[in-house]
């Protein structure tokens, strides 16, 4: 027979927001010691009253516990409970000291005061208008977030994304989800289609509901864009994928596609040169608009004269070489002449081929003519490197365009409010996806030139499209591809081996005892031994031999997230080695990670409100449980994250090679295992190796290395940019 237990929550020992499972320590009337209670509930805070129905059990390790079949919480009613509730972090901005003052002033009415008479909070010492508004806002937000958590748990989903749902939908969150639960998969990071579909089914949406079929089609396209980089899908592939996803009838999916096309929710291109697998392409409308816009604007630029008055290229070249003492090679000089005669230009090439020298020459010559360059790159690290190489200010593309505020991804600069400058230079252009390229082209000053610089042999962008590669392969735009490795780079095994890998040749290892060797392969067959070796390399061997800082100078780059040699396991292992937890400092467990002060972290999404973007790297400066905040240093800026927003971050001791694009590190360590088979490809290894300045160490199975070097394919992306460029291509200059 079930027993009933009632008490006050003194401590939340454990709480999993996904499952609702909690381990609580309760103060129960008539018992001198705290009682351990286990059960599931949507949310819980210190100070709340709990009613539990279940039975006592004796655990071999933890002793007597109350295992609840049903748990219910109520707001505290006693002064002591209210004070613990307010001071326990349930309301952001109220700590234990302020909680005591509030309860002393308002007693049991304090909740009503915050809710309905918040102006009276200013009667309490240390609370002014600004803090009063913050407390009122945090109280209202907490109420809605709690409602969201209860709603999600009632419909079979975890509540860990409740804060993000609130930030996206506000006070109407539950009503909007009830109306169309499929919006969760589209709008909320971390909530997939299957979770949204399960909620929908519980709300009464049938298997063939139009909303479900339409959401399935859009989800398939979103997944293709975000997961594989496709701008569109062939119609037959889209239908087959949606049928499999929804377990629906093909005829019903075809009817839903026809409705979505008619309503403008999806778009189709039927032209023969835009077909793929002999099928018309189906797009999400924003991607179709971006693809058309990029092609039209680039082709228009190619037809225009240079953005500066006519220059005598030979005199300019001679002046530069005399001024700087740098002599350009014949291929560099030919490329410089073409660049000076073009409105838009593509400059491509691998490491050590002189792209930076050529860029420096162009900018030096144009600045002599008082022309104003604007320099940018996709990531903060890439922008920093560009600035160091040229001696000119460089920003991320997002910051150049004026991203920030509103959270909607819009930029301050577009065709109505263009940038101000005479030449826009974009470095690491292989990372630029189609939507970002479109945004940049829209903001290009009407009379300015455009120079796109990158290495087309690296991995394509994480987002949809392969802009640099399609532009180069189209033949529609003036371009130069540098291939000559210069003498100063020939002495680096990193550069030499990067080019060998790119040609499909195994890298060459240094001779035994070679003092200045900078490229090594350490053979390890067992994945667990690979991970152990990497931890030891990062902790001691590399820092001691090369005088590098283990945390800031050495970056582990992985082909995959999974397995003993993937980012997840290596991050956990390296965190324990490089930043073990200290007993007297706070830590927070969220979204599968433990975050600690001093942890290296990386931003995983664009957050326009915080002005922090995908790929930005930082260090945790402080964790403040009272304010429900983690504060992260990104360079000179400190950015605050609510605990419920930590799904934007992940540890950065080990990164995927994709995530490291555009960055450069003194030392790079790369695990290689045959278990990573699906991701082991030449351009992946090439990209990882070219992230290093001073040292590359590969650790793993010789078979895995050979496999990665041998595999060159698998990068085809569906879309029509290449065909659109070829339609109108007739470059005025080529090199």
XYZ file of C-alpha atoms in Angstrom:
735
model
C 0.000 0.000 0.000
C 1.360 3.403 -0.993
C 2.466 5.776 1.766
C 2.285 9.569 1.695
C 5.148 11.823 2.704
C 5.025 15.616 3.029
C 7.950 17.930 3.625
C 9.939 20.964 2.602
C 12.780 20.774 0.071
C 16.020 21.587 1.872
C 18.373 20.562 -0.924
C 18.074 19.449 -4.547
C 20.823 16.828 -4.714
C 20.139 15.990 -8.354
C 17.664 17.068 -11.019
C 17.583 16.035 -14.681
C 15.543 18.517 -16.710
C 15.181 16.075 -19.600
C 13.645 13.221 -17.612
C 12.449 15.094 -14.536
C 14.181 12.598 -12.242
C 15.101 14.218 -8.929
C 16.896 13.318 -5.727
C 15.610 15.590 -2.959
C 16.498 16.081 0.670
C 13.313 16.871 2.622
C 12.649 18.274 6.061
C 9.712 16.189 7.275
C 7.790 17.113 10.417
C 8.559 14.740 13.255
C 11.891 13.563 11.827
C 15.154 14.949 13.115
C 17.203 13.969 10.044
C 16.588 14.960 6.442
C 14.805 12.376 4.306
C 16.036 11.382 0.839
C 13.214 11.286 -1.697
C 13.504 10.002 -5.294
C 10.961 10.682 -8.013
C 10.078 12.571 -11.156
C 8.526 16.025 -11.531
C 8.758 18.887 -14.052
C 10.584 21.388 -11.832
C 11.640 21.839 -8.217
C 13.261 24.502 -6.035
C 14.609 24.679 -2.510
C 11.931 25.819 -0.046
C 8.976 24.309 -1.897
C 6.539 21.978 -0.196
C 6.456 18.425 -1.562
C 3.782 15.753 -1.355
C 5.095 12.319 -2.319
C 3.217 9.048 -2.732
C 5.258 5.859 -2.805
C 7.176 3.497 -0.550
C 10.307 3.289 1.597
C 13.228 1.334 0.143
C 16.672 0.563 1.517
C 19.580 1.204 -0.844
C 22.790 -0.751 -0.209
C 24.930 2.376 -0.624
C 22.660 5.262 0.431
C 20.494 3.653 3.071
C 16.778 4.312 3.673
C 15.072 6.366 0.920
C 11.524 7.225 -0.055
C 10.840 6.190 -3.669
C 7.898 8.231 -4.969
C 5.528 7.025 -7.661
C 3.972 10.502 -7.736
C 5.474 13.828 -6.686
C 3.766 17.195 -6.469
C 5.235 20.531 -5.391
C 3.536 23.634 -4.010
C 4.830 27.114 -3.365
C 6.108 27.459 0.194
C 3.804 29.092 2.734
C 5.983 29.408 5.835
C 8.386 32.312 6.270
C 11.302 29.893 6.472
C 10.275 28.097 3.280
C 9.667 31.339 1.393
C 13.073 32.669 2.414
C 14.818 29.483 1.277
C 12.833 29.460 -1.969
C 13.726 33.070 -2.849
C 17.332 32.746 -1.708
C 17.949 29.397 -3.387
C 18.229 30.727 -6.936
C 14.584 30.275 -7.961
C 14.327 33.999 -8.807
C 17.292 35.474 -10.632
C 18.643 38.543 -8.842
C 17.596 37.465 -5.342
C 20.220 35.851 -3.150
C 20.033 34.689 0.469
C 20.679 38.149 1.981
C 18.063 39.935 -0.082
C 15.599 37.070 0.415
C 15.874 37.532 4.191
C 15.215 41.266 3.864
C 12.173 40.714 1.636
C 10.621 38.177 3.994
C 11.328 40.371 6.995
C 9.602 43.308 5.291
C 6.633 41.597 3.629
C 6.292 38.252 5.395
C 4.082 35.651 3.749
C 2.761 38.270 1.265
C 6.103 38.645 -0.522
C 4.993 36.617 -3.577
C 1.890 38.809 -3.986
C 4.025 41.932 -3.621
C 6.409 40.845 -6.404
C 3.498 39.780 -8.628
C 1.045 42.677 -8.156
C 2.672 45.517 -6.191
C 6.279 45.380 -7.328
C 6.792 49.127 -6.810
C 6.795 48.400 -3.064
C 9.992 46.373 -3.463
C 11.832 49.716 -3.462
C 10.915 50.030 0.219
C 13.634 47.440 0.871
C 17.224 48.601 1.268
C 19.461 48.094 -1.818
C 16.496 47.773 -4.232
C 16.193 50.666 -6.672
C 14.036 51.031 -9.800
C 16.411 49.049 -12.024
C 16.782 46.122 -9.655
C 13.056 46.136 -8.914
C 12.283 45.826 -12.637
C 14.834 43.022 -12.953
C 13.244 41.085 -10.074
C 9.753 41.623 -11.477
C 10.894 40.426 -14.920
C 12.705 37.393 -13.495
C 9.605 36.472 -11.456
C 7.340 36.670 -14.522
C 9.817 34.743 -16.646
C 10.212 32.068 -13.987
C 6.454 31.579 -13.820
C 6.152 31.121 -17.585
C 9.236 28.905 -17.793
C 7.782 26.704 -15.086
C 4.489 26.490 -16.989
C 6.416 25.457 -20.101
C 8.294 22.765 -18.181
C 5.060 21.380 -16.754
C 3.459 21.409 -20.213
C 6.403 19.628 -21.832
C 6.553 16.936 -19.153
C 2.808 16.404 -19.387
C 3.266 15.698 -23.102
C 6.256 13.382 -22.869
C 9.145 15.809 -23.359
C 11.913 17.083 -21.087
C 11.924 20.652 -19.836
C 15.582 21.512 -20.373
C 14.793 23.847 -23.275
C 12.116 25.787 -21.376
C 14.250 28.930 -21.041
C 15.029 28.923 -24.754
C 11.350 28.386 -25.598
C 10.466 31.349 -23.392
C 13.102 33.538 -25.064
C 11.699 32.607 -28.469
C 7.941 32.772 -27.852
C 7.551 34.800 -24.646
C 4.451 34.597 -22.453
C 2.398 33.016 -25.250
C 4.724 29.988 -25.357
C 2.282 27.297 -24.278
C -0.540 28.678 -26.456
C 1.716 28.791 -29.522
C 2.974 25.256 -28.939
C -0.572 23.966 -28.576
C -1.488 25.658 -31.845
C 1.453 24.178 -33.780
C 3.916 22.012 -31.828
C 5.972 21.432 -34.969
C 7.309 24.962 -34.663
C 9.494 23.657 -31.818
C 11.629 21.594 -34.215
C 12.059 24.607 -36.488
C 12.711 27.287 -33.879
C 14.262 25.702 -30.782
C 17.794 24.402 -30.828
C 17.970 20.922 -29.295
C 14.340 19.955 -29.919
C 14.175 17.625 -32.887
C 11.302 16.739 -35.140
C 10.610 13.469 -33.317
C 10.111 15.275 -29.995
C 7.827 17.854 -31.594
C 5.936 15.082 -33.377
C 5.433 13.177 -30.121
C 3.994 16.296 -28.482
C 1.747 16.852 -31.489
C 0.404 13.318 -31.364
C -0.424 13.735 -27.651
C -2.251 16.955 -28.541
C -4.399 15.101 -31.060
C -2.622 15.745 -34.375
C -3.271 12.696 -36.569
C -0.631 10.866 -38.635
C -1.919 12.420 -41.876
C -2.655 15.877 -40.456
C -1.703 18.565 -43.021
C 0.373 20.353 -40.371
C 2.368 17.156 -39.752
C 2.983 16.423 -43.441
C 4.014 20.002 -44.192
C 6.283 20.098 -41.151
C 7.870 16.817 -42.238
C 8.718 18.215 -45.682
C 10.214 21.377 -44.204
C 12.131 19.364 -41.627
C 13.656 17.162 -44.343
C 14.878 20.274 -46.175
C 16.178 21.904 -42.985
C 18.059 18.723 -42.113
C 19.521 18.535 -45.612
C 20.715 22.138 -45.322
C 22.064 21.958 -41.794
C 23.376 18.401 -41.816
C 24.706 17.907 -45.340
C 24.956 21.459 -46.681
C 22.385 21.029 -49.444
C 20.586 24.147 -50.667
C 17.766 22.023 -52.102
C 16.771 18.401 -52.623
C 15.651 16.558 -55.758
C 11.899 16.178 -55.538
C 11.933 12.366 -55.505
C 14.567 12.267 -52.758
C 12.602 14.781 -50.680
C 9.389 12.758 -50.996
C 11.104 9.461 -50.181
C 12.839 10.959 -47.154
C 9.633 12.486 -45.838
C 7.698 9.234 -46.322
C 10.355 7.396 -44.288
C 10.423 10.112 -41.616
C 6.645 10.198 -41.119
C 5.783 6.613 -42.019
C 3.140 8.202 -44.251
C 1.588 7.317 -47.588
C 3.516 8.661 -50.589
C 0.308 10.034 -52.113
C -0.384 12.047 -48.957
C 3.165 13.474 -48.954
C 2.891 14.391 -52.651
C -0.392 16.175 -51.952
C 1.198 18.033 -49.026
C 4.124 19.078 -51.245
C 1.721 20.420 -53.878
C -0.083 22.433 -51.184
C 3.175 23.783 -49.765
C 4.368 24.838 -53.231
C 1.057 26.528 -53.986
C 1.123 28.383 -50.641
C 4.723 29.538 -51.201
C 5.972 27.623 -48.159
C 8.340 25.689 -50.455
C 9.670 26.481 -53.937
C 10.604 24.355 -56.954
C 12.972 24.909 -59.877
C 12.073 22.919 -63.012
C 14.680 24.218 -65.506
C 16.720 21.389 -67.019
C 20.109 22.866 -66.056
C 18.946 23.168 -62.442
C 17.785 19.575 -62.121
C 19.621 17.022 -60.026
C 19.304 13.277 -60.549
C 16.924 14.205 -63.422
C 14.549 15.685 -60.862
C 13.466 19.291 -60.222
C 14.961 20.826 -57.092
C 12.759 21.787 -54.137
C 13.946 24.646 -51.926
C 13.115 26.411 -48.734
C 12.213 29.872 -50.145
C 14.942 31.809 -48.264
C 17.626 29.543 -49.737
C 16.262 29.901 -53.248
C 16.226 33.684 -52.826
C 19.821 33.613 -51.538
C 21.027 31.379 -54.381
C 19.478 33.585 -57.049
C 20.737 36.733 -55.350
C 24.341 35.521 -55.044
C 24.485 34.485 -58.708
C 22.904 37.705 -59.991
C 25.098 40.005 -57.909
C 28.362 38.196 -58.658
C 27.660 38.117 -62.396
C 26.744 41.806 -62.324
C 30.047 42.602 -60.598
C 32.010 40.582 -63.168
C 30.572 42.745 -65.972
C 31.645 46.024 -64.359
C 35.014 47.812 -64.595
C 37.376 47.933 -61.590
C 36.252 49.908 -58.553
C 39.208 52.287 -58.862
C 40.635 54.531 -61.579
C 42.785 52.817 -64.193
C 46.166 51.765 -62.805
C 49.386 51.008 -64.627
C 49.875 47.524 -63.202
C 53.552 47.304 -64.182
C 54.414 50.614 -62.507
C 52.383 49.652 -59.439
C 54.165 46.304 -59.205
C 57.615 47.889 -59.536
C 56.702 50.522 -56.916
C 55.547 47.868 -54.449
C 58.657 45.717 -54.839
C 60.924 48.732 -54.382
C 58.979 50.038 -51.379
C 58.791 46.720 -49.497
C 61.802 44.802 -50.775
C 59.474 41.886 -51.574
C 59.695 40.365 -55.039
C 56.584 38.674 -56.388
C 56.892 35.460 -58.361
C 55.716 35.413 -61.999
C 52.448 33.681 -60.978
C 51.847 36.199 -58.205
C 52.591 39.128 -60.540
C 50.176 37.741 -63.134
C 47.480 37.373 -60.471
C 48.099 40.925 -59.204
C 47.628 42.366 -62.694
C 44.335 40.499 -63.012
C 43.164 41.664 -59.580
C 43.917 45.302 -60.388
C 41.831 44.991 -63.544
C 38.763 43.306 -62.003
C 35.716 44.387 -60.012
C 35.359 40.953 -58.427
C 38.143 38.404 -58.062
C 38.688 34.940 -56.568
C 42.100 34.122 -55.083
C 42.588 30.483 -54.132
C 45.462 28.279 -53.033
C 46.808 26.068 -50.263
C 49.278 26.870 -47.472
C 52.644 28.414 -48.312
C 51.713 29.525 -51.849
C 51.858 33.265 -51.185
C 48.201 34.338 -50.867
C 49.036 36.608 -47.914
C 51.943 38.267 -49.751
C 49.752 38.896 -52.782
C 46.969 40.336 -50.627
C 49.477 42.613 -48.891
C 50.710 43.862 -52.267
C 47.195 44.648 -53.513
C 46.198 46.487 -50.337
C 49.465 48.467 -50.222
C 49.002 49.633 -53.809
C 45.337 50.558 -53.375
C 45.936 52.400 -50.112
C 48.573 54.495 -51.904
C 45.647 55.643 -54.081
C 43.646 56.506 -50.921
C 41.190 53.657 -51.444
C 39.430 52.313 -48.338
C 39.543 48.525 -47.817
C 37.169 46.586 -45.563
C 38.604 43.284 -44.328
C 36.562 40.445 -42.892
C 36.493 36.692 -42.283
C 33.881 34.193 -41.080
C 35.296 33.674 -37.556
C 36.962 35.810 -34.918
C 40.225 33.879 -35.087
C 40.347 34.128 -38.887
C 39.663 37.866 -38.714
C 42.443 38.272 -36.143
C 44.897 36.411 -38.384
C 43.883 38.528 -41.380
C 44.481 41.707 -39.404
C 47.889 40.513 -38.204
C 48.924 39.547 -41.754
C 47.889 42.848 -43.361
C 48.361 45.346 -40.534
C 44.802 46.567 -41.114
C 41.628 46.265 -39.027
C 39.657 43.088 -39.765
C 36.324 41.948 -38.376
C 34.077 38.964 -38.601
C 31.551 39.158 -41.428
C 28.725 39.274 -38.890
C 30.212 42.254 -37.085
C 31.064 44.012 -40.338
C 27.425 43.681 -41.401
C 26.157 44.918 -38.049
C 24.639 41.776 -36.578
C 23.168 42.066 -33.118
C 19.943 42.811 -31.317
C 16.514 41.465 -31.972
C 17.670 37.884 -32.275
C 16.274 37.578 -35.795
C 19.512 37.365 -37.759
C 18.948 40.616 -39.628
C 21.903 42.894 -40.308
C 22.229 46.649 -40.013
C 23.776 46.810 -43.496
C 22.025 45.752 -46.704
C 21.240 47.327 -50.080
C 19.367 50.172 -48.360
C 22.175 50.919 -45.898
C 25.332 49.589 -47.582
C 28.805 49.465 -46.117
C 31.239 52.306 -46.736
C 34.450 51.379 -48.541
C 36.109 50.772 -51.904
C 37.140 47.099 -51.624
C 35.702 44.317 -49.460
C 38.146 41.480 -48.807
C 36.768 38.172 -47.463
C 39.350 35.681 -46.205
C 38.741 31.957 -45.488
C 35.930 32.103 -48.009
C 35.517 28.317 -48.154
C 33.680 28.692 -44.817
C 31.123 31.196 -46.103
C 27.733 29.581 -46.638
C 25.101 30.728 -49.104
C 22.916 32.880 -46.772
C 25.947 34.730 -45.376
C 27.354 35.299 -48.874
C 24.001 36.738 -49.917
C 23.903 39.049 -46.896
C 27.423 40.306 -47.644
C 26.700 40.910 -51.332
C 23.522 42.812 -50.456
C 25.559 45.142 -48.236
C 28.416 45.651 -50.733
C 28.885 49.359 -51.493
C 27.544 50.104 -55.017
C 30.929 51.260 -56.335
C 33.155 48.835 -54.397
C 35.190 45.847 -55.513
C 35.104 42.380 -53.970
C 37.995 39.990 -53.342
C 37.222 36.462 -52.156
C 40.246 34.616 -50.723
C 40.281 30.983 -49.675
C 41.329 27.413 -50.164
C 38.757 25.492 -52.176
C 40.358 22.168 -51.187
C 39.360 22.623 -47.552
C 36.051 21.462 -46.157
C 33.052 23.379 -47.485
C 30.998 25.560 -45.170
C 29.031 23.978 -42.327
C 25.935 25.811 -43.577
C 24.278 25.234 -46.957
C 26.129 25.718 -50.226
C 29.700 25.523 -51.513
C 30.060 29.138 -52.593
C 33.804 29.384 -53.182
C 34.030 26.043 -54.966
C 31.028 26.773 -57.212
C 32.391 30.212 -58.081
C 35.772 28.761 -59.044
C 34.362 25.812 -61.004
C 31.885 27.976 -62.914
C 34.588 29.818 -64.862
C 32.264 32.822 -64.771
C 34.388 35.029 -62.513
C 37.972 36.284 -62.743
C 40.156 34.009 -60.641
C 43.687 32.877 -59.869
C 44.733 29.654 -58.199
C 48.243 29.761 -56.730
C 50.103 26.441 -56.593
C 53.821 27.227 -56.187
C 55.138 26.529 -52.678
C 57.644 29.228 -51.738
C 61.091 28.496 -50.414
C 60.437 29.729 -46.869
C 57.474 27.321 -46.653
C 59.327 24.358 -48.165
C 61.200 23.859 -44.892
C 57.955 23.174 -43.040
C 56.811 19.565 -43.051
C 53.350 20.886 -42.171
C 53.114 22.718 -45.499
C 54.782 19.965 -47.511
C 52.613 17.238 -46.009
C 49.446 19.274 -46.388
C 50.073 19.432 -50.135
C 50.989 15.740 -50.221
C 47.711 14.859 -48.504
C 45.838 17.079 -50.948
C 47.411 15.162 -53.848
C 46.432 11.828 -52.283
C 49.934 10.984 -51.017
C 50.824 9.816 -47.517
C 52.627 12.410 -45.386
C 56.390 12.071 -44.854
C 57.595 11.630 -41.284
C 60.756 13.343 -39.968
C 64.028 11.525 -39.750
C 64.911 10.221 -36.317
C 66.589 12.910 -34.220
C 65.584 15.763 -36.544
C 65.659 18.737 -34.148
C 63.261 21.096 -35.905
C 60.685 18.511 -36.990
C 57.122 19.825 -36.916
C 55.037 16.868 -38.166
C 54.685 13.491 -36.415
C 52.596 10.347 -36.647
C 52.273 8.205 -33.492
C 50.861 4.750 -34.221
C 48.252 3.450 -31.800
C 45.815 0.667 -32.712
C 43.377 0.704 -29.796
C 41.005 3.738 -29.660
C 41.337 3.871 -25.874
C 45.130 4.029 -26.213
C 44.730 6.782 -28.801
C 42.792 8.824 -26.249
C 45.304 8.101 -23.458
C 48.217 9.130 -25.673
C 46.518 12.372 -26.692
C 45.829 13.266 -23.061
C 49.486 12.711 -22.179
C 50.691 14.681 -25.210
C 48.517 17.657 -24.326
C 49.160 17.507 -20.585
C 52.931 17.145 -20.588
C 54.923 16.052 -23.631
C 54.109 18.871 -26.041
C 54.160 21.701 -23.446
C 57.526 20.545 -22.105
C 59.268 20.060 -25.457
C 57.833 23.056 -27.343
C 57.255 25.413 -24.397
C 53.552 25.742 -25.174
C 50.608 26.275 -22.850
C 48.535 23.099 -22.652
C 45.157 24.838 -22.558
C 45.598 27.827 -24.869
C 48.240 26.735 -27.412
C 47.347 23.096 -28.144
C 44.138 22.132 -29.924
C 42.846 18.600 -30.366
C 40.883 18.289 -33.627
C 38.690 15.241 -34.223
C 37.079 13.819 -37.347
C 33.983 12.837 -35.330
C 32.111 13.498 -32.094
C 31.613 9.856 -31.124
C 33.783 7.119 -29.710
C 36.819 7.148 -27.393
C 38.693 9.362 -29.890
C 35.758 11.703 -30.565
C 35.160 15.186 -29.222
C 32.741 14.155 -26.459
C 35.006 11.631 -24.751
C 38.190 13.614 -25.322
C 36.646 16.812 -23.958
C 35.675 15.022 -20.754
C 39.114 13.411 -20.456
C 41.059 16.604 -21.205
C 38.899 18.684 -18.868
C 39.832 16.366 -15.992
C 43.504 16.531 -16.952
C 43.775 20.267 -17.594
C 41.055 21.775 -15.380
C 40.033 19.435 -12.531
C 37.259 20.716 -10.301
C 38.238 22.491 -7.105
C 36.108 21.730 -4.068
C 35.446 25.353 -3.166
C 34.253 26.612 -6.548
C 30.885 26.248 -8.289
C 30.248 24.160 -11.373
C 27.087 23.623 -13.381
C 25.875 20.489 -15.172
C 23.727 21.261 -18.212
C 22.949 19.602 -21.527
C 25.354 16.729 -20.980
C 28.357 18.842 -20.009
C 29.904 20.005 -16.746
C 31.033 23.632 -16.966
C 33.783 24.941 -14.661
C 35.663 28.222 -14.251
C 38.672 28.378 -16.643
C 37.118 25.899 -19.098
C 37.787 26.481 -22.796
C 34.420 26.759 -24.539
C 33.125 27.424 -28.034
C 29.905 29.015 -29.256
C 27.766 26.628 -31.321
C 25.137 28.991 -32.757
C 24.791 32.598 -33.834
C 23.363 34.602 -30.918
C 22.539 38.005 -32.336
C 21.414 39.405 -28.983
C 24.729 38.585 -27.324
C 26.719 39.364 -30.495
C 28.483 35.998 -30.182
C 28.644 33.809 -33.250
C 29.141 30.183 -34.220
C 32.822 29.293 -33.808
C 33.749 32.068 -31.336
C 36.091 30.638 -28.682
C 36.209 31.794 -25.091
C 37.085 30.922 -21.499
C 34.675 30.680 -18.567
C 35.582 33.525 -16.227
C 32.960 32.977 -13.511
C 29.967 30.855 -12.518
C 27.367 32.625 -10.371
C 24.680 30.249 -9.052
C 22.811 33.071 -7.301
C 22.344 34.918 -10.586
C 21.887 31.703 -12.602
C 24.743 32.851 -14.856
C 27.957 31.678 -16.466
C 30.210 34.518 -17.624
C 32.508 33.837 -20.549
C 35.432 35.922 -21.783
C 35.575 36.256 -25.566
C 38.739 38.291 -26.032
C 38.126 41.605 -24.271
C 34.351 41.031 -23.956
C 32.555 39.215 -21.145
C 29.222 37.628 -22.076
C 26.679 36.275 -19.585
C 24.711 33.069 -20.227
C 21.733 31.894 -18.208
C 22.102 28.273 -17.119
C 19.236 27.432 -19.467
C 21.168 28.922 -22.385
C 24.263 26.758 -21.982
C 23.217 24.592 -24.915
C 24.841 27.383 -26.958
C 28.242 26.379 -25.569
C 30.342 23.251 -25.433
C 33.832 22.519 -24.081
C 36.585 23.300 -26.573
C 39.527 21.167 -25.423
C 38.676 18.935 -28.389
C 36.862 20.326 -31.438
C 35.606 18.809 -34.627
C 37.745 19.713 -37.629
C 34.656 21.335 -39.138
C 34.350 23.625 -36.117
C 38.032 24.620 -36.299
C 37.859 25.928 -39.862
C 39.186 29.452 -40.120
C 41.209 29.099 -36.927
C 44.923 28.565 -36.489
C 46.745 27.143 -33.472
C 50.412 26.767 -32.499
C 49.960 22.992 -32.167
C 47.308 20.587 -33.443
C 46.752 16.974 -32.375
C 44.480 14.797 -34.548
C 43.190 11.306 -33.615
C 42.653 8.865 -36.475
C 40.747 5.602 -36.104
C 39.117 3.280 -38.605
C 35.923 3.528 -36.553
C 35.605 7.082 -37.925
C 35.277 5.561 -41.405
C 32.350 7.634 -42.715
C 34.121 10.932 -41.988
C 37.684 9.978 -42.898
C 38.268 11.933 -46.102
C 41.136 13.764 -47.687
C 39.787 17.292 -47.370
C 38.937 16.698 -43.702
C 42.512 15.667 -42.853
C 43.920 18.422 -45.084
C 41.806 21.028 -43.284
C 42.896 19.754 -39.866
C 46.594 19.749 -40.741
C 46.473 23.274 -42.189
C 45.136 24.636 -38.855
C 48.625 24.291 -37.286
C 51.409 26.885 -37.275
C 54.248 25.107 -35.443
C 53.364 21.469 -34.835
C 51.088 18.673 -36.082
C 50.814 15.323 -34.303
C 48.627 12.574 -35.764
C 47.797 9.781 -33.323
C 46.103 6.602 -34.434
C 45.935 3.656 -36.781
C 48.086 3.637 -39.938
C 45.110 2.141 -41.822
C 42.979 5.114 -40.826
C 45.600 7.565 -42.093
C 45.860 5.709 -45.417
C 42.082 5.627 -45.710
C 41.711 9.351 -45.087
C 44.376 10.244 -47.660
C 42.888 7.931 -50.288
C 39.260 9.063 -50.072
C 38.637 12.213 -52.110
C 34.881 12.194 -52.762
C 31.677 12.647 -50.852
C 31.372 16.432 -50.963
C 28.724 16.974 -53.620
C 26.007 19.373 -52.524
C 22.616 19.790 -54.144
C 21.877 23.263 -55.373
C 21.838 25.470 -58.415
C 24.484 28.146 -57.827
C 27.033 26.550 -60.168
C 24.473 26.283 -62.989
C 23.242 29.845 -62.455
C 26.794 31.200 -62.657
C 27.553 29.198 -65.783
C 24.425 30.574 -67.441
C 25.782 34.110 -67.361
C 29.496 33.495 -67.150
C 31.899 35.430 -69.372
C 34.687 36.790 -67.174
C 36.463 39.907 -68.377
C 39.734 38.717 -66.865
C 41.267 35.400 -65.896
C 44.535 34.339 -64.402
